[in-house]
GROMACS .gro file of C-alpha atoms in nm:
model
  449
    1UNK     CA    1   1.133  -2.488   5.167
    2UNK     CA    2   1.396  -2.742   5.236
    3UNK     CA    3   1.513  -2.888   4.922
    4UNK     CA    4   1.616  -3.203   5.084
    5UNK     CA    5   1.263  -3.256   5.205
    6UNK     CA    6   1.070  -3.220   4.880
    7UNK     CA    7   1.163  -3.119   4.520
    8UNK     CA    8   1.029  -2.799   4.380
    9UNK     CA    9   0.874  -2.986   4.088
   10UNK     CA   10   0.652  -3.177   4.322
   11UNK     CA   11   0.577  -2.853   4.505
   12UNK     CA   12   0.471  -2.675   4.195
   13UNK     CA   13   0.296  -2.978   4.057
   14UNK     CA   14   0.079  -3.006   4.353
   15UNK     CA   15  -0.007  -2.637   4.375
   16UNK     CA   16  -0.338  -2.553   4.236
   17UNK     CA   17  -0.497  -2.867   4.360
   18UNK     CA   18  -0.839  -2.734   4.477
   19UNK     CA   19  -1.156  -2.905   4.448
   20UNK     CA   20  -1.346  -2.974   4.140
   21UNK     CA   21  -1.586  -2.718   3.989
   22UNK     CA   22  -1.907  -2.891   4.082
   23UNK     CA   23  -1.815  -2.907   4.456
   24UNK     CA   24  -1.706  -2.562   4.472
   25UNK     CA   25  -2.000  -2.410   4.286
   26UNK     CA   26  -2.213  -2.586   4.548
   27UNK     CA   27  -2.023  -2.430   4.836
   28UNK     CA   28  -2.022  -2.072   4.712
   29UNK     CA   29  -2.165  -1.826   4.473
   30UNK     CA   30  -2.057  -1.648   4.162
   31UNK     CA   31  -1.970  -1.314   4.318
   32UNK     CA   32  -1.671  -1.217   4.537
   33UNK     CA   33  -1.716  -1.228   4.902
   34UNK     CA   34  -1.748  -0.897   5.093
   35UNK     CA   35  -1.443  -0.813   5.320
   36UNK     CA   36  -1.515  -0.903   5.664
   37UNK     CA   37  -1.400  -0.743   5.991
   38UNK     CA   38  -1.094  -0.947   6.102
   39UNK     CA   39  -1.173  -1.194   6.380
   40UNK     CA   40  -0.937  -1.250   6.660
   41UNK     CA   41  -0.737  -1.553   6.691
   42UNK     CA   42  -0.861  -1.829   6.897
   43UNK     CA   43  -0.678  -2.080   7.125
   44UNK     CA   44  -0.690  -2.428   6.989
   45UNK     CA   45  -0.621  -2.609   6.657
   46UNK     CA   46  -0.503  -2.429   6.340
   47UNK     CA   47  -0.557  -2.685   6.053
   48UNK     CA   48  -0.320  -2.628   5.761
   49UNK     CA   49  -0.355  -2.830   5.433
   50UNK     CA   50   0.005  -2.822   5.261
   51UNK     CA   51   0.235  -3.045   5.078
   52UNK     CA   52   0.396  -3.297   5.307
   53UNK     CA   53   0.734  -3.197   5.437
   54UNK     CA   54   0.721  -2.827   5.335
   55UNK     CA   55   0.631  -2.687   5.667
   56UNK     CA   56   0.886  -2.834   5.903
   57UNK     CA   57   0.846  -2.951   6.251
   58UNK     CA   58   1.092  -2.663   6.375
   59UNK     CA   59   0.881  -2.411   6.200
   60UNK     CA   60   0.556  -2.546   6.361
   61UNK     CA   61   0.728  -2.542   6.696
   62UNK     CA   62   0.846  -2.188   6.639
   63UNK     CA   63   0.510  -2.055   6.534
   64UNK     CA   64   0.339  -2.232   6.836
   65UNK     CA   65   0.603  -2.070   7.068
   66UNK     CA   66   0.526  -1.728   6.918
   67UNK     CA   67   0.144  -1.802   6.943
   68UNK     CA   68   0.065  -1.958   7.276
   69UNK     CA   69  -0.257  -2.149   7.270
   70UNK     CA   70  -0.245  -2.224   6.899
   71UNK     CA   71  -0.153  -2.575   6.799
   72UNK     CA   72  -0.105  -2.647   6.429
   73UNK     CA   73  -0.245  -2.962   6.273
   74UNK     CA   74  -0.090  -3.027   5.933
   75UNK     CA   75  -0.281  -3.244   5.673
   76UNK     CA   76  -0.147  -3.334   5.339
   77UNK     CA   77  -0.279  -3.188   5.005
   78UNK     CA   78  -0.551  -3.410   4.899
   79UNK     CA   79  -0.808  -3.298   4.646
   80UNK     CA   80  -1.073  -3.551   4.762
   81UNK     CA   81  -1.040  -3.468   5.117
   82UNK     CA   82  -1.056  -3.087   5.044
   83UNK     CA   83  -1.363  -3.140   4.832
   84UNK     CA   84  -1.532  -3.331   5.119
   85UNK     CA   85  -1.411  -3.077   5.381
   86UNK     CA   86  -1.559  -2.772   5.170
   87UNK     CA   87  -1.883  -2.935   5.088
   88UNK     CA   88  -1.932  -3.015   5.459
   89UNK     CA   89  -1.865  -2.658   5.563
   90UNK     CA   90  -1.566  -2.767   5.763
   91UNK     CA   91  -1.256  -2.669   5.553
   92UNK     CA   92  -0.894  -2.636   5.676
   93UNK     CA   93  -0.812  -2.305   5.812
   94UNK     CA   94  -0.522  -2.246   5.568
   95UNK     CA   95  -0.489  -2.384   5.207
   96UNK     CA   96  -0.161  -2.391   5.023
   97UNK     CA   97  -0.194  -2.311   4.657
   98UNK     CA   98  -0.073  -2.121   4.345
   99UNK     CA   99  -0.189  -1.774   4.332
  100UNK     CA  100  -0.130  -1.742   3.956
  101UNK     CA  101  -0.373  -2.041   3.901
  102UNK     CA  102  -0.662  -2.035   4.147
  103UNK     CA  103  -0.753  -1.676   4.250
  104UNK     CA  104  -1.023  -1.610   3.994
  105UNK     CA  105  -1.161  -1.957   4.071
  106UNK     CA  106  -1.166  -1.940   4.460
  107UNK     CA  107  -1.263  -1.574   4.486
  108UNK     CA  108  -1.558  -1.580   4.228
  109UNK     CA  109  -1.725  -1.870   4.410
  110UNK     CA  110  -1.700  -1.707   4.747
  111UNK     CA  111  -1.492  -2.001   4.886
  112UNK     CA  112  -1.194  -1.784   4.985
  113UNK     CA  113  -1.201  -1.525   5.245
  114UNK     CA  114  -1.162  -1.158   5.118
  115UNK     CA  115  -0.852  -1.060   5.324
  116UNK     CA  116  -0.866  -0.669   5.267
  117UNK     CA  117  -0.952  -0.573   5.606
  118UNK     CA  118  -0.693  -0.829   5.763
  119UNK     CA  119  -0.421  -0.675   5.540
  120UNK     CA  120  -0.534  -0.330   5.628
  121UNK     CA  121  -0.501  -0.399   5.986
  122UNK     CA  122  -0.160  -0.590   5.966
  123UNK     CA  123   0.155  -0.455   6.108
  124UNK     CA  124   0.345  -0.714   5.936
  125UNK     CA  125   0.206  -0.737   5.580
  126UNK     CA  126   0.178  -0.363   5.510
  127UNK     CA  127   0.048  -0.267   5.170
  128UNK     CA  128   0.312  -0.042   5.069
  129UNK     CA  129   0.577  -0.327   5.132
  130UNK     CA  130   0.408  -0.606   4.935
  131UNK     CA  131   0.572  -0.687   4.618
  132UNK     CA  132   0.388  -0.664   4.291
  133UNK     CA  133   0.402  -1.045   4.233
  134UNK     CA  134   0.104  -1.067   4.490
  135UNK     CA  135  -0.117  -0.892   4.261
  136UNK     CA  136  -0.194  -1.251   4.122
  137UNK     CA  137  -0.364  -1.302   4.444
  138UNK     CA  138  -0.623  -1.019   4.374
  139UNK     CA  139  -0.957  -1.026   4.190
  140UNK     CA  140  -1.221  -0.770   4.135
  141UNK     CA  141  -1.482  -0.979   3.985
  142UNK     CA  142  -1.357  -0.965   3.634
  143UNK     CA  143  -0.972  -0.910   3.632
  144UNK     CA  144  -0.708  -1.095   3.807
  145UNK     CA  145  -0.451  -0.848   3.953
  146UNK     CA  146  -0.705  -0.593   4.050
  147UNK     CA  147  -0.937  -0.562   4.345
  148UNK     CA  148  -0.933  -0.747   4.669
  149UNK     CA  149  -0.658  -0.965   4.820
  150UNK     CA  150  -0.737  -1.337   4.870
  151UNK     CA  151  -0.389  -1.467   4.965
  152UNK     CA  152  -0.023  -1.413   4.972
  153UNK     CA  153   0.274  -1.591   4.826
  154UNK     CA  154   0.524  -1.754   5.073
  155UNK     CA  155   0.814  -1.735   4.837
  156UNK     CA  156   0.829  -1.720   4.462
  157UNK     CA  157   1.044  -1.701   4.150
  158UNK     CA  158   1.005  -1.569   3.799
  159UNK     CA  159   0.967  -1.926   3.652
  160UNK     CA  160   1.039  -1.864   3.273
  161UNK     CA  161   1.401  -1.762   3.377
  162UNK     CA  162   1.666  -2.034   3.337
  163UNK     CA  163   2.010  -2.166   3.430
  164UNK     CA  164   2.288  -2.280   3.214
  165UNK     CA  165   2.612  -2.477   3.274
  166UNK     CA  166   2.881  -2.230   3.136
  167UNK     CA  167   3.143  -2.512   3.103
  168UNK     CA  168   2.910  -2.706   2.881
  169UNK     CA  169   2.847  -2.424   2.661
  170UNK     CA  170   3.217  -2.377   2.636
  171UNK     CA  171   3.278  -2.723   2.560
  172UNK     CA  172   3.024  -2.722   2.283
  173UNK     CA  173   3.206  -2.421   2.118
  174UNK     CA  174   2.912  -2.193   2.203
  175UNK     CA  175   2.938  -1.831   2.330
  176UNK     CA  176   2.735  -1.821   2.643
  177UNK     CA  177   2.462  -1.578   2.640
  178UNK     CA  178   2.455  -1.252   2.830
  179UNK     CA  179   2.246  -1.346   3.144
  180UNK     CA  180   2.090  -1.001   3.169
  181UNK     CA  181   1.982  -0.988   2.810
  182UNK     CA  182   1.692  -1.226   2.703
  183UNK     CA  183   1.761  -1.490   2.456
  184UNK     CA  184   1.504  -1.568   2.187
  185UNK     CA  185   1.333  -1.916   2.216
  186UNK     CA  186   1.473  -2.002   1.874
  187UNK     CA  187   1.827  -1.911   1.978
  188UNK     CA  188   1.780  -2.124   2.288
  189UNK     CA  189   1.658  -2.428   2.084
  190UNK     CA  190   1.946  -2.397   1.844
  191UNK     CA  191   2.198  -2.376   2.118
  192UNK     CA  192   2.026  -2.678   2.287
  193UNK     CA  193   2.068  -2.884   1.992
  194UNK     CA  194   2.442  -2.835   1.984
  195UNK     CA  195   2.457  -2.911   2.363
  196UNK     CA  196   2.265  -3.235   2.327
  197UNK     CA  197   2.502  -3.533   2.341
  198UNK     CA  198   2.418  -3.887   2.227
  199UNK     CA  199   2.616  -4.231   2.261
  200UNK     CA  200   2.507  -4.560   2.121
  201UNK     CA  201   2.180  -4.432   2.012
  202UNK     CA  202   2.097  -4.290   2.351
  203UNK     CA  203   2.081  -3.927   2.469
  204UNK     CA  204   2.343  -3.878   2.746
  205UNK     CA  205   2.310  -3.497   2.785
  206UNK     CA  206   1.999  -3.296   2.709
  207UNK     CA  207   2.062  -2.938   2.589
  208UNK     CA  208   1.719  -2.813   2.690
  209UNK     CA  209   1.537  -2.811   3.020
  210UNK     CA  210   1.212  -2.996   3.070
  211UNK     CA  211   0.922  -2.835   2.857
  212UNK     CA  212   0.556  -2.896   2.873
  213UNK     CA  213   0.253  -2.748   2.693
  214UNK     CA  214   0.069  -2.568   2.993
  215UNK     CA  215  -0.143  -2.260   3.033
  216UNK     CA  216   0.149  -2.084   3.205
  217UNK     CA  217   0.423  -2.175   2.964
  218UNK     CA  218   0.232  -2.125   2.644
  219UNK     CA  219   0.071  -1.806   2.803
  220UNK     CA  220   0.400  -1.653   2.891
  221UNK     CA  221   0.559  -1.729   2.554
  222UNK     CA  222   0.255  -1.571   2.386
  223UNK     CA  223   0.261  -1.269   2.616
  224UNK     CA  224   0.617  -1.185   2.499
  225UNK     CA  225   0.465  -1.162   2.136
  226UNK     CA  226   0.180  -0.941   2.260
  227UNK     CA  227  -0.086  -1.193   2.280
  228UNK     CA  228  -0.290  -1.400   2.520
  229UNK     CA  229  -0.473  -1.734   2.542
  230UNK     CA  230  -0.789  -1.656   2.719
  231UNK     CA  231  -1.040  -1.401   2.607
  232UNK     CA  232  -1.102  -1.081   2.801
  233UNK     CA  233  -1.376  -1.237   2.984
  234UNK     CA  234  -1.189  -1.551   3.058
  235UNK     CA  235  -1.445  -1.764   2.907
  236UNK     CA  236  -1.289  -1.895   2.596
  237UNK     CA  237  -0.953  -1.997   2.472
  238UNK     CA  238  -0.781  -1.957   2.131
  239UNK     CA  239  -0.459  -2.153   2.045
  240UNK     CA  240  -0.495  -2.043   1.673
  241UNK     CA  241  -0.356  -1.701   1.689
  242UNK     CA  242  -0.019  -1.622   1.532
  243UNK     CA  243   0.138  -1.586   1.862
  244UNK     CA  244   0.001  -1.925   1.991
  245UNK     CA  245   0.098  -2.108   1.669
  246UNK     CA  246   0.446  -1.971   1.708
  247UNK     CA  247   0.464  -2.099   2.071
  248UNK     CA  248   0.317  -2.435   1.986
  249UNK     CA  249   0.551  -2.473   1.692
  250UNK     CA  250   0.840  -2.428   1.925
  251UNK     CA  251   0.720  -2.674   2.177
  252UNK     CA  252   0.647  -2.933   1.913
  253UNK     CA  253   0.995  -2.903   1.738
  254UNK     CA  254   1.184  -2.929   2.082
  255UNK     CA  255   0.968  -3.221   2.174
  256UNK     CA  256   1.034  -3.411   1.851
  257UNK     CA  257   1.390  -3.327   1.832
  258UNK     CA  258   1.419  -3.472   2.196
  259UNK     CA  259   1.678  -3.208   2.295
  260UNK     CA  260   1.491  -3.195   2.619
  261UNK     CA  261   1.239  -3.386   2.814
  262UNK     CA  262   0.883  -3.318   2.714
  263UNK     CA  263   0.534  -3.458   2.736
  264UNK     CA  264   0.619  -3.715   2.461
  265UNK     CA  265   0.960  -3.785   2.624
  266UNK     CA  266   0.898  -3.754   2.997
  267UNK     CA  267   1.191  -3.694   3.239
  268UNK     CA  268   1.269  -3.962   3.511
  269UNK     CA  269   1.292  -3.675   3.755
  270UNK     CA  270   1.272  -3.296   3.778
  271UNK     CA  271   1.544  -3.069   3.637
  272UNK     CA  272   1.755  -3.035   3.952
  273UNK     CA  273   1.881  -3.395   3.985
  274UNK     CA  274   1.933  -3.421   3.602
  275UNK     CA  275   2.142  -3.093   3.589
  276UNK     CA  276   2.363  -3.162   3.890
  277UNK     CA  277   2.418  -3.513   3.747
  278UNK     CA  278   2.556  -3.359   3.428
  279UNK     CA  279   2.264  -3.491   3.220
  280UNK     CA  280   2.121  -3.154   3.138
  281UNK     CA  281   2.309  -2.842   3.027
  282UNK     CA  282   2.021  -2.611   3.126
  283UNK     CA  283   1.753  -2.591   3.395
  284UNK     CA  284   1.427  -2.435   3.364
  285UNK     CA  285   1.388  -2.318   3.718
  286UNK     CA  286   1.366  -1.981   3.899
  287UNK     CA  287   1.576  -1.796   4.129
  288UNK     CA  288   1.523  -2.047   4.426
  289UNK     CA  289   1.742  -2.293   4.228
  290UNK     CA  290   2.052  -2.118   4.342
  291UNK     CA  291   1.971  -2.221   4.701
  292UNK     CA  292   1.915  -2.570   4.580
  293UNK     CA  293   2.254  -2.580   4.429
  294UNK     CA  294   2.410  -2.439   4.746
  295UNK     CA  295   2.244  -2.709   4.954
  296UNK     CA  296   2.307  -3.007   4.736
  297UNK     CA  297   2.574  -2.948   4.466
  298UNK     CA  298   2.789  -2.652   4.574
  299UNK     CA  299   3.039  -2.735   4.307
  300UNK     CA  300   2.788  -2.646   4.044
  301UNK     CA  301   2.763  -2.293   4.154
  302UNK     CA  302   3.091  -2.172   4.000
  303UNK     CA  303   2.968  -2.292   3.667
  304UNK     CA  304   2.598  -2.216   3.677
  305UNK     CA  305   2.463  -1.891   3.532
  306UNK     CA  306   2.115  -1.760   3.587
  307UNK     CA  307   1.963  -1.597   3.282
  308UNK     CA  308   1.666  -1.365   3.201
  309UNK     CA  309   1.346  -1.535   3.070
  310UNK     CA  310   1.366  -1.609   2.690
  311UNK     CA  311   1.125  -1.414   2.439
  312UNK     CA  312   0.922  -1.537   2.161
  313UNK     CA  313   0.839  -1.184   2.043
  314UNK     CA  314   0.967  -0.840   2.136
  315UNK     CA  315   0.782  -0.763   2.452
  316UNK     CA  316   0.973  -0.843   2.765
  317UNK     CA  317   0.759  -1.042   3.006
  318UNK     CA  318   0.892  -1.243   3.296
  319UNK     CA  319   0.614  -1.406   3.516
  320UNK     CA  320   0.583  -1.654   3.795
  321UNK     CA  321   0.418  -1.987   3.712
  322UNK     CA  322   0.291  -2.021   4.082
  323UNK     CA  323   0.341  -1.749   4.337
  324UNK     CA  324   0.273  -2.020   4.577
  325UNK     CA  325   0.125  -1.927   4.909
  326UNK     CA  326  -0.180  -1.958   5.110
  327UNK     CA  327  -0.544  -1.851   5.124
  328UNK     CA  328  -0.792  -1.879   5.402
  329UNK     CA  329  -1.148  -2.051   5.335
  330UNK     CA  330  -1.447  -1.831   5.392
  331UNK     CA  331  -1.580  -2.094   5.652
  332UNK     CA  332  -1.244  -2.131   5.833
  333UNK     CA  333  -1.297  -2.194   6.198
  334UNK     CA  334  -1.004  -2.001   6.319
  335UNK     CA  335  -0.944  -1.721   6.054
  336UNK     CA  336  -0.770  -1.498   6.307
  337UNK     CA  337  -0.514  -1.758   6.373
  338UNK     CA  338  -0.488  -1.841   6.012
  339UNK     CA  339  -0.403  -1.487   5.921
  340UNK     CA  340  -0.132  -1.488   6.197
  341UNK     CA  341   0.030  -1.790   6.023
  342UNK     CA  342   0.016  -1.603   5.694
  343UNK     CA  343   0.199  -1.306   5.856
  344UNK     CA  344   0.444  -1.524   6.031
  345UNK     CA  345   0.525  -1.757   5.756
  346UNK     CA  346   0.512  -1.515   5.466
  347UNK     CA  347   0.630  -1.195   5.610
  348UNK     CA  348   0.771  -1.253   5.969
  349UNK     CA  349   1.004  -1.470   6.152
  350UNK     CA  350   0.909  -1.778   5.963
  351UNK     CA  351   0.996  -1.622   5.632
  352UNK     CA  352   1.330  -1.487   5.731
  353UNK     CA  353   1.532  -1.826   5.753
  354UNK     CA  354   1.375  -1.943   5.432
  355UNK     CA  355   1.461  -1.634   5.227
  356UNK     CA  356   1.804  -1.610   5.405
  357UNK     CA  357   1.881  -1.959   5.262
  358UNK     CA  358   1.802  -1.839   4.903
  359UNK     CA  359   1.501  -2.061   4.877
  360UNK     CA  360   1.308  -1.811   4.658
  361UNK     CA  361   1.218  -1.448   4.680
  362UNK     CA  362   1.026  -1.292   4.962
  363UNK     CA  363   0.668  -1.128   4.929
  364UNK     CA  364   0.788  -0.810   5.088
  365UNK     CA  365   1.020  -0.545   4.962
  366UNK     CA  366   1.188  -0.487   5.294
  367UNK     CA  367   1.297  -0.861   5.301
  368UNK     CA  368   1.484  -0.847   4.966
  369UNK     CA  369   1.798  -0.743   5.173
  370UNK     CA  370   1.780  -1.094   5.340
  371UNK     CA  371   1.858  -1.267   5.000
  372UNK     CA  372   2.208  -1.410   5.011
  373UNK     CA  373   2.463  -1.198   4.848
  374UNK     CA  374   2.787  -1.298   5.004
  375UNK     CA  375   2.966  -1.490   4.717
  376UNK     CA  376   3.021  -1.389   4.359
  377UNK     CA  377   2.769  -1.657   4.249
  378UNK     CA  378   2.494  -1.511   4.477
  379UNK     CA  379   2.579  -1.158   4.385
  380UNK     CA  380   2.568  -1.241   4.009
  381UNK     CA  381   2.245  -1.428   4.035
  382UNK     CA  382   2.073  -1.175   4.238
  383UNK     CA  383   2.183  -0.889   4.007
  384UNK     CA  384   2.001  -1.073   3.717
  385UNK     CA  385   1.714  -1.138   3.933
  386UNK     CA  386   1.696  -0.779   4.045
  387UNK     CA  387   1.691  -0.652   3.687
  388UNK     CA  388   1.424  -0.911   3.599
  389UNK     CA  389   1.174  -0.789   3.877
  390UNK     CA  390   1.086  -0.483   3.636
  391UNK     CA  391   0.927  -0.744   3.399
  392UNK     CA  392   0.693  -0.942   3.624
  393UNK     CA  393   0.334  -0.927   3.528
  394UNK     CA  394  -0.013  -1.099   3.574
  395UNK     CA  395  -0.071  -1.319   3.276
  396UNK     CA  396  -0.435  -1.376   3.293
  397UNK     CA  397  -0.399  -1.752   3.224
  398UNK     CA  398  -0.655  -1.842   3.506
  399UNK     CA  399  -1.020  -1.834   3.477
  400UNK     CA  400  -1.314  -1.839   3.717
  401UNK     CA  401  -1.475  -2.144   3.508
  402UNK     CA  402  -1.208  -2.415   3.548
  403UNK     CA  403  -0.903  -2.495   3.752
  404UNK     CA  404  -0.570  -2.439   3.574
  405UNK     CA  405  -0.486  -2.800   3.677
  406UNK     CA  406  -0.788  -2.923   3.473
  407UNK     CA  407  -0.688  -2.711   3.169
  408UNK     CA  408  -0.334  -2.832   3.205
  409UNK     CA  409  -0.446  -3.201   3.202
  410UNK     CA  410  -0.640  -3.151   2.887
  411UNK     CA  411  -0.349  -2.963   2.731
  412UNK     CA  412  -0.115  -3.248   2.809
  413UNK     CA  413  -0.353  -3.515   2.689
  414UNK     CA  414  -0.427  -3.334   2.352
  415UNK     CA  415  -0.070  -3.235   2.303
  416UNK     CA  416   0.061  -3.589   2.364
  417UNK     CA  417  -0.200  -3.745   2.127
  418UNK     CA  418  -0.178  -3.492   1.847
  419UNK     CA  419   0.214  -3.476   1.841
  420UNK     CA  420   0.221  -3.855   1.885
  421UNK     CA  421   0.007  -3.894   1.576
  422UNK     CA  422   0.216  -3.663   1.355
  423UNK     CA  423  -0.064  -3.412   1.344
  424UNK     CA  424   0.030  -3.055   1.216
  425UNK     CA  425   0.066  -2.769   1.442
  426UNK     CA  426  -0.234  -2.618   1.295
  427UNK     CA  427  -0.451  -2.926   1.364
  428UNK     CA  428  -0.291  -2.927   1.712
  429UNK     CA  429  -0.405  -2.580   1.757
  430UNK     CA  430  -0.761  -2.650   1.646
  431UNK     CA  431  -0.781  -2.941   1.867
  432UNK     CA  432  -0.641  -2.761   2.181
  433UNK     CA  433  -0.888  -2.477   2.134
  434UNK     CA  434  -1.176  -2.724   2.094
  435UNK     CA  435  -1.080  -2.936   2.405
  436UNK     CA  436  -1.007  -2.656   2.642
  437UNK     CA  437  -1.317  -2.453   2.551
  438UNK     CA  438  -1.527  -2.778   2.624
  439UNK     CA  439  -1.378  -2.773   2.982
  440UNK     CA  440  -1.452  -2.393   3.012
  441UNK     CA  441  -1.804  -2.439   2.877
  442UNK     CA  442  -1.871  -2.708   3.128
  443UNK     CA  443  -1.745  -2.485   3.395
  444UNK     CA  444  -1.962  -2.202   3.286
  445UNK     CA  445  -2.270  -2.410   3.275
  446UNK     CA  446  -2.214  -2.515   3.638
  447UNK     CA  447  -2.221  -2.159   3.755
  448UNK     CA  448  -2.523  -2.074   3.520
  449UNK     CA  449  -2.344  -1.893   3.234
   0.00000   0.00000   0.00000
């Protein structure tokens, strides 16, 4: 991804955009689709729905040169348009999305093509070479992370990891944390309070990166304490467990203290511009952020440190909040060429330049050697990242009954209203549980459960 073309925040925010539950349930069924014999690529148009600016003109030209007869047509991510295309049985050939968020939803409705046989016959995306992060693109009918493959990440990061400005920590009289050892969320908040600076009643430097009450953020925090938000059958949510209460307490405290931007104190931009402008002492971004610094603010590399994901409890878990990549609709007109694009962009020549620039981690083990390691900054960052790979896991924060984006919208609305009214954390937890379960119940009803 070109950091100059589109910010990572907008990329992740638009991931998981897929159509509403009613439209999807009308297009498919509640069972996973059977794996189909791979179809051959056809000449003609390959329609890809993606975020504007992410797939560049040079990349389109390179793919078309490598696949004569195939012409890419890019259409922008648009939920209304995708709804209409799916309902009409004329979907794009490739859809960009967040595997962590959508796999149970698109697979259980038969909307996404089961890609097992495509992967089995691929000479590019070989099973033994695929990194475990891509388990989020698997679904066996009940459990995300197991069963058939429905997509693959283009590039990814462990998104609970974070960066800090070592000079700012030193100036605040703080001992910078060991980047390879997870700091606790409480330690992080305490440090952020000392890093925060104000002048004339206004905050000039936020000590903490932007936080938001989302399924992935809360779920990852709870997972480090050995808990989870969704039930085993993914049909109900519970934010009243001790682990969830601890996570919500932390999120409410940092929001109220305004040591970082939050749902009740929104940021004017994403972490990147704020961090390189010296307005944030930390950045809550994954490994790809090192590439962003190299491209936009190289002077910040010498004072920026990449650190392991914080922990709420004692279980070390470091997930991805996206594993953004691509899936192929079951009714795609050119599924053969669509899979060729997945091969090229996620594991072939199209991936090499992106990974070599440090813009995220690859989907293939064999491509880890392409990650930049020429400077001391790059070596240090990659060392921390390599150690962290052992702690990636599927979080089970997604459900067949509602889009994660819908759940996050509900979380944000309830969190903002409850915290803004001064409600207790216990009351917030009760209301979140009630509101999220209402969304899930509606989705279950649509599919006859």
